[in-house]
Coordinates of C-alpha atoms in Angstrom, one line a residue:
M267 CA 69.7 -15.3 -159.8
T268 CA 70.8 -15.5 -156.6
K269 CA 70.8 -18.6 -154.0
H270 CA 71.7 -19.0 -150.8
Y271 CA 73.4 -22.7 -149.6
I272 CA 75.3 -24.1 -146.3
L273 CA 78.4 -25.6 -147.9
H274 CA 79.8 -28.2 -145.2
L275 CA 83.2 -29.5 -145.5
D276 CA 84.6 -32.3 -143.3
P277 CA 87.9 -34.2 -144.7
A278 CA 87.5 -36.9 -141.8
A279 CA 84.1 -37.5 -142.9
K280 CA 82.8 -41.7 -142.8
Y281 CA 81.9 -41.4 -146.4
E282 CA 82.9 -39.8 -149.3
W283 CA 79.6 -37.7 -150.3
D284 CA 79.5 -36.4 -146.5
R285 CA 82.8 -35.1 -147.5
C286 CA 81.6 -31.9 -149.6
S287 CA 78.1 -31.3 -149.2
L288 CA 75.7 -28.6 -150.4
R289 CA 72.6 -27.8 -148.7
D290 CA 69.5 -25.2 -148.4
P291 CA 69.9 -23.6 -145.5
I292 CA 65.9 -24.1 -144.9
T293 CA 64.9 -27.3 -146.6
A294 CA 68.1 -29.2 -146.0
D295 CA 67.3 -30.3 -149.6
R296 CA 70.7 -30.8 -152.0
P297 CA 70.4 -28.5 -154.7
A298 CA 69.7 -30.1 -158.3
I299 CA 72.3 -27.7 -160.3
A300 CA 70.8 -28.5 -163.3
E301 CA 67.2 -27.7 -162.4
L302 CA 68.2 -25.0 -161.8
I303 CA 69.8 -24.3 -165.1
A304 CA 66.9 -25.4 -167.0
E305 CA 64.5 -22.8 -164.5
A306 CA 67.2 -19.9 -166.1
V307 CA 67.3 -20.8 -169.4
G308 CA 63.1 -20.9 -169.5
E309 CA 62.6 -25.1 -169.3
Q310 CA 62.4 -24.8 -173.4
A311 CA 63.2 -28.4 -175.2
G312 CA 66.3 -28.4 -176.8
S313 CA 70.4 -28.6 -176.2
Y314 CA 71.7 -25.5 -174.9
L315 CA 75.3 -24.8 -174.8
V316 CA 75.4 -22.9 -171.5
A317 CA 77.8 -20.8 -169.2
V318 CA 77.6 -21.0 -165.6
K319 CA 78.9 -18.5 -163.1
I320 CA 79.4 -19.3 -159.6
E321 CA 80.7 -16.4 -157.3
V322 CA 81.1 -17.5 -154.2
Q323 CA 80.8 -15.2 -151.0
V324 CA 81.2 -16.1 -147.4
L325 CA 77.9 -14.8 -145.3
E326 CA 79.0 -16.3 -142.4
K327 CA 81.4 -18.9 -141.3
A328 CA 80.5 -21.6 -138.0
A329 CA 83.1 -23.1 -135.7
P330 CA 83.4 -27.1 -136.5
P331 CA 81.8 -29.0 -133.8
S332 CA 84.5 -29.6 -131.4
Q333 CA 85.5 -33.7 -130.9
T334 CA 86.4 -33.8 -127.3
V335 CA 83.8 -33.7 -124.5
Q336 CA 85.0 -31.4 -121.5
M337 CA 83.9 -33.3 -118.5
H338 CA 82.7 -30.7 -115.8
E339 CA 83.6 -31.6 -111.8
L340 CA 80.5 -31.1 -109.8
P341 CA 81.2 -29.6 -106.3
T342 CA 81.6 -31.7 -103.9
R343 CA 79.6 -31.6 -101.2
S344 CA 80.3 -30.7 -97.0
A345 CA 79.4 -33.4 -94.7
L346 CA 76.3 -32.7 -92.9
P347 CA 76.9 -31.7 -89.3
Q348 CA 75.6 -34.6 -86.9
L349 CA 72.7 -33.4 -84.8
Q350 CA 72.5 -34.0 -80.9
E351 CA 69.8 -35.4 -79.2
V352 CA 68.2 -32.4 -77.1
A353 CA 66.9 -33.6 -73.8

């Protein structure tokens, strides 16, 4: 069973739970690992000794958002020529 998730690492996050988060790429829900394992064993009642193998393959890495805000200078307007009254 292959599942895809987005892993977000932010050591500077304000809250501990946001420093490392795993999300579904479509619904943005956090995966319930225990439910995935229960699904894999057929959701039969009982106690199980299970081995879980996690294989991670990075498919794409997005650059972290920049913390600096760049100010773009607007071009200066040239002064409008003064019109002369025509007699």
